[in-house]
């Protein structure tokens, strides 16, 4: 059950920044556009952000946000799940640090709700019972 939840979180972690970035305008990412209504470059504030900033940085941010849930889904260990939550908290702090930049790095702040959902998943994740062979190895 928790593996499916981690995979769902990974899909949301990739799709959400891609959707937000693809449907946003430059004014959503640039402080000069949002404050004075004009940019300092050759682009206008009402241009689509994908046209100005490109697609690949947006895909990179999506992959960066999706990596911790994918690792937690593949490992299915409680300590790995908590490490994934810690990584999402770190990514949200990086997004907070870059909120004023005219890049997609500010979308890393999407990791805040992902970290909250991940901590709920990790808290309710059951630990697997030890098998007989692992018990013998530990005591031998």
PDB file of C-alpha atoms in Angstrom:
ATOM      1  CA  UNK A   1       0.000   0.000   0.000  1.00  0.00           C
ATOM      2  CA  UNK A   2       2.716   2.473   0.924  1.00  0.00           C
ATOM      3  CA  UNK A   3       4.632   1.653  -2.238  1.00  0.00           C
ATOM      4  CA  UNK A   4       1.621   2.698  -4.316  1.00  0.00           C
ATOM      5  CA  UNK A   5       1.292   5.907  -2.303  1.00  0.00           C
ATOM      6  CA  UNK A   6       4.963   6.743  -2.863  1.00  0.00           C
ATOM      7  CA  UNK A   7       4.554   6.115  -6.614  1.00  0.00           C
ATOM      8  CA  UNK A   8       1.480   8.359  -6.679  1.00  0.00           C
ATOM      9  CA  UNK A   9       3.436  11.042  -4.849  1.00  0.00           C
ATOM     10  CA  UNK A  10       6.245  10.707  -7.404  1.00  0.00           C
ATOM     11  CA  UNK A  11       3.802  11.200 -10.284  1.00  0.00           C
ATOM     12  CA  UNK A  12       2.331  14.273  -8.597  1.00  0.00           C
ATOM     13  CA  UNK A  13       5.830  15.562  -7.804  1.00  0.00           C
ATOM     14  CA  UNK A  14       6.759  15.413 -11.484  1.00  0.00           C
ATOM     15  CA  UNK A  15       3.451  16.513 -13.000  1.00  0.00           C
ATOM     16  CA  UNK A  16       2.689  19.485 -10.757  1.00  0.00           C
ATOM     17  CA  UNK A  17       5.739  21.654 -11.526  1.00  0.00           C
ATOM     18  CA  UNK A  18       5.554  20.733 -15.217  1.00  0.00           C
ATOM     19  CA  UNK A  19       1.891  21.762 -15.328  1.00  0.00           C
ATOM     20  CA  UNK A  20       2.471  24.987 -13.360  1.00  0.00           C
ATOM     21  CA  UNK A  21       5.499  25.936 -15.429  1.00  0.00           C
ATOM     22  CA  UNK A  22       3.831  25.153 -18.750  1.00  0.00           C
ATOM     23  CA  UNK A  23       0.739  27.188 -17.934  1.00  0.00           C
ATOM     24  CA  UNK A  24       2.531  30.208 -16.436  1.00  0.00           C
ATOM     25  CA  UNK A  25       3.703  33.463 -17.927  1.00  0.00           C
ATOM     26  CA  UNK A  26       7.000  35.256 -17.403  1.00  0.00           C
ATOM     27  CA  UNK A  27       5.255  37.669 -15.027  1.00  0.00           C
ATOM     28  CA  UNK A  28       4.690  34.724 -12.659  1.00  0.00           C
ATOM     29  CA  UNK A  29       8.447  34.134 -12.328  1.00  0.00           C
ATOM     30  CA  UNK A  30       9.977  37.592 -12.738  1.00  0.00           C
ATOM     31  CA  UNK A  31       9.820  40.163  -9.950  1.00  0.00           C
ATOM     32  CA  UNK A  32      10.478  43.021 -12.364  1.00  0.00           C
ATOM     33  CA  UNK A  33       7.412  42.007 -14.346  1.00  0.00           C
ATOM     34  CA  UNK A  34       5.215  41.649 -11.302  1.00  0.00           C
ATOM     35  CA  UNK A  35       6.292  44.969  -9.775  1.00  0.00           C
ATOM     36  CA  UNK A  36       6.671  47.375 -12.674  1.00  0.00           C
ATOM     37  CA  UNK A  37       5.092  45.402 -15.503  1.00  0.00           C
ATOM     38  CA  UNK A  38       8.118  45.262 -17.782  1.00  0.00           C
ATOM     39  CA  UNK A  39      11.155  43.038 -18.030  1.00  0.00           C
ATOM     40  CA  UNK A  40      14.733  44.058 -18.529  1.00  0.00           C
ATOM     41  CA  UNK A  41      15.238  41.643 -21.403  1.00  0.00           C
ATOM     42  CA  UNK A  42      13.970  41.293 -24.947  1.00  0.00           C
ATOM     43  CA  UNK A  43      10.983  39.267 -23.724  1.00  0.00           C
ATOM     44  CA  UNK A  44       7.666  40.705 -22.657  1.00  0.00           C
ATOM     45  CA  UNK A  45       5.985  39.909 -19.382  1.00  0.00           C
ATOM     46  CA  UNK A  46       2.990  38.276 -21.075  1.00  0.00           C
ATOM     47  CA  UNK A  47       5.169  35.703 -22.892  1.00  0.00           C
ATOM     48  CA  UNK A  48       4.769  32.101 -21.813  1.00  0.00           C
ATOM     49  CA  UNK A  49       7.434  31.004 -19.348  1.00  0.00           C
ATOM     50  CA  UNK A  50       8.192  27.870 -21.371  1.00  0.00           C
ATOM     51  CA  UNK A  51       8.997  29.993 -24.411  1.00  0.00           C
ATOM     52  CA  UNK A  52      11.368  32.203 -22.431  1.00  0.00           C
ATOM     53  CA  UNK A  53      12.969  29.824 -19.928  1.00  0.00           C
ATOM     54  CA  UNK A  54      12.754  26.575 -21.899  1.00  0.00           C
ATOM     55  CA  UNK A  55      11.311  23.140 -21.295  1.00  0.00           C
ATOM     56  CA  UNK A  56      14.333  21.173 -20.095  1.00  0.00           C
ATOM     57  CA  UNK A  57      14.931  23.140 -16.881  1.00  0.00           C
ATOM     58  CA  UNK A  58      11.270  22.551 -16.069  1.00  0.00           C
ATOM     59  CA  UNK A  59      11.638  18.812 -16.655  1.00  0.00           C
ATOM     60  CA  UNK A  60      14.768  18.878 -14.487  1.00  0.00           C
ATOM     61  CA  UNK A  61      12.880  20.460 -11.596  1.00  0.00           C
ATOM     62  CA  UNK A  62      10.137  17.854 -11.990  1.00  0.00           C
ATOM     63  CA  UNK A  63      12.681  15.038 -11.924  1.00  0.00           C
ATOM     64  CA  UNK A  64      14.418  16.579  -8.924  1.00  0.00           C
ATOM     65  CA  UNK A  65      11.144  16.636  -7.003  1.00  0.00           C
ATOM     66  CA  UNK A  66      10.158  13.129  -8.099  1.00  0.00           C
ATOM     67  CA  UNK A  67      13.437  11.432  -7.187  1.00  0.00           C
ATOM     68  CA  UNK A  68      12.957  11.144  -3.370  1.00  0.00           C
ATOM     69  CA  UNK A  69       9.489   9.522  -3.651  1.00  0.00           C
ATOM     70  CA  UNK A  70      10.784   7.127  -6.340  1.00  0.00           C
ATOM     71  CA  UNK A  71      13.678   6.054  -4.103  1.00  0.00           C
ATOM     72  CA  UNK A  72      11.269   5.553  -1.195  1.00  0.00           C
ATOM     73  CA  UNK A  73       8.924   3.529  -3.414  1.00  0.00           C
ATOM     74  CA  UNK A  74      11.729   1.291  -4.622  1.00  0.00           C
ATOM     75  CA  UNK A  75      13.317   0.715  -1.212  1.00  0.00           C
ATOM     76  CA  UNK A  76      10.144   0.291   0.897  1.00  0.00           C
ATOM     77  CA  UNK A  77      12.110   0.827   4.090  1.00  0.00           C
ATOM     78  CA  UNK A  78      10.975   3.159   6.813  1.00  0.00           C
ATOM     79  CA  UNK A  79      14.340   4.881   7.231  1.00  0.00           C
ATOM     80  CA  UNK A  80      14.565   5.479   3.467  1.00  0.00           C
ATOM     81  CA  UNK A  81      11.093   6.993   3.551  1.00  0.00           C
ATOM     82  CA  UNK A  82      12.150   9.399   6.286  1.00  0.00           C
ATOM     83  CA  UNK A  83      15.264  10.268   4.285  1.00  0.00           C
ATOM     84  CA  UNK A  84      13.004  11.016   1.306  1.00  0.00           C
ATOM     85  CA  UNK A  85      10.931  13.335   3.511  1.00  0.00           C
ATOM     86  CA  UNK A  86      14.127  15.054   4.665  1.00  0.00           C
ATOM     87  CA  UNK A  87      15.213  15.470   1.034  1.00  0.00           C
ATOM     88  CA  UNK A  88      11.847  17.031   0.176  1.00  0.00           C
ATOM     89  CA  UNK A  89      12.212  19.443   3.098  1.00  0.00           C
ATOM     90  CA  UNK A  90      15.662  20.370   1.807  1.00  0.00           C
ATOM     91  CA  UNK A  91      14.260  20.953  -1.681  1.00  0.00           C
ATOM     92  CA  UNK A  92      11.525  23.169  -0.267  1.00  0.00           C
ATOM     93  CA  UNK A  93      14.159  25.237   1.534  1.00  0.00           C
ATOM     94  CA  UNK A  94      16.052  25.566  -1.749  1.00  0.00           C
ATOM     95  CA  UNK A  95      12.835  26.752  -3.396  1.00  0.00           C
ATOM     96  CA  UNK A  96      12.319  29.280  -0.642  1.00  0.00           C
ATOM     97  CA  UNK A  97      15.885  30.491  -1.105  1.00  0.00           C
ATOM     98  CA  UNK A  98      15.329  30.988  -4.852  1.00  0.00           C
ATOM     99  CA  UNK A  99      11.824  32.449  -4.793  1.00  0.00           C
ATOM    100  CA  UNK A 100      12.998  35.751  -6.254  1.00  0.00           C
ATOM    101  CA  UNK A 101      14.971  34.273  -9.151  1.00  0.00           C
ATOM    102  CA  UNK A 102      13.626  34.372 -12.688  1.00  0.00           C
ATOM    103  CA  UNK A 103      13.984  30.609 -13.101  1.00  0.00           C
ATOM    104  CA  UNK A 104      12.028  27.457 -12.389  1.00  0.00           C
ATOM    105  CA  UNK A 105      13.985  26.899  -9.159  1.00  0.00           C
ATOM    106  CA  UNK A 106      11.255  28.719  -7.267  1.00  0.00           C
ATOM    107  CA  UNK A 107       8.955  25.797  -8.136  1.00  0.00           C
ATOM    108  CA  UNK A 108      10.947  23.681  -5.690  1.00  0.00           C
ATOM    109  CA  UNK A 109       8.718  25.235  -3.052  1.00  0.00           C
ATOM    110  CA  UNK A 110       6.099  22.711  -4.234  1.00  0.00           C
ATOM    111  CA  UNK A 111       8.045  20.230  -2.101  1.00  0.00           C
ATOM    112  CA  UNK A 112       6.361  21.588   1.058  1.00  0.00           C
ATOM    113  CA  UNK A 113       3.023  19.772   0.554  1.00  0.00           C
ATOM    114  CA  UNK A 114       4.918  16.784  -0.856  1.00  0.00           C
ATOM    115  CA  UNK A 115       6.993  16.597   2.334  1.00  0.00           C
ATOM    116  CA  UNK A 116       3.841  16.799   4.454  1.00  0.00           C
ATOM    117  CA  UNK A 117       2.191  13.981   2.503  1.00  0.00           C
ATOM    118  CA  UNK A 118       5.423  12.000   2.564  1.00  0.00           C
ATOM    119  CA  UNK A 119       5.708  12.306   6.329  1.00  0.00           C
ATOM    120  CA  UNK A 120       2.157  10.967   6.684  1.00  0.00           C
ATOM    121  CA  UNK A 121       3.009   8.034   4.418  1.00  0.00           C
ATOM    122  CA  UNK A 122       6.248   7.345   6.305  1.00  0.00           C
ATOM    123  CA  UNK A 123       4.519   7.547   9.682  1.00  0.00           C
ATOM    124  CA  UNK A 124       1.976   4.903   8.724  1.00  0.00           C
ATOM    125  CA  UNK A 125       4.426   2.692   6.859  1.00  0.00           C
ATOM    126  CA  UNK A 126       4.811  -0.725   8.423  1.00  0.00           C
ATOM    127  CA  UNK A 127       8.151  -2.327   8.871  1.00  0.00           C
ATOM    128  CA  UNK A 128       8.520  -5.725   7.256  1.00  0.00           C
ATOM    129  CA  UNK A 129       8.925  -8.674   9.618  1.00  0.00           C
ATOM    130  CA  UNK A 130      12.380 -10.173   9.670  1.00  0.00           C
ATOM    131  CA  UNK A 131      12.746 -13.443   7.845  1.00  0.00           C
ATOM    132  CA  UNK A 132      14.264 -16.534   9.403  1.00  0.00           C
ATOM    133  CA  UNK A 133      17.464 -16.259   7.361  1.00  0.00           C
ATOM    134  CA  UNK A 134      18.082 -12.685   8.452  1.00  0.00           C
ATOM    135  CA  UNK A 135      17.615 -13.732  12.081  1.00  0.00           C
ATOM    136  CA  UNK A 136      20.146 -16.528  11.684  1.00  0.00           C
ATOM    137  CA  UNK A 137      22.677 -14.176  10.095  1.00  0.00           C
ATOM    138  CA  UNK A 138      22.296 -11.685  12.917  1.00  0.00           C
ATOM    139  CA  UNK A 139      22.883 -14.234  15.675  1.00  0.00           C
ATOM    140  CA  UNK A 140      25.440 -16.464  14.012  1.00  0.00           C
TER     141      UNK A 140
END
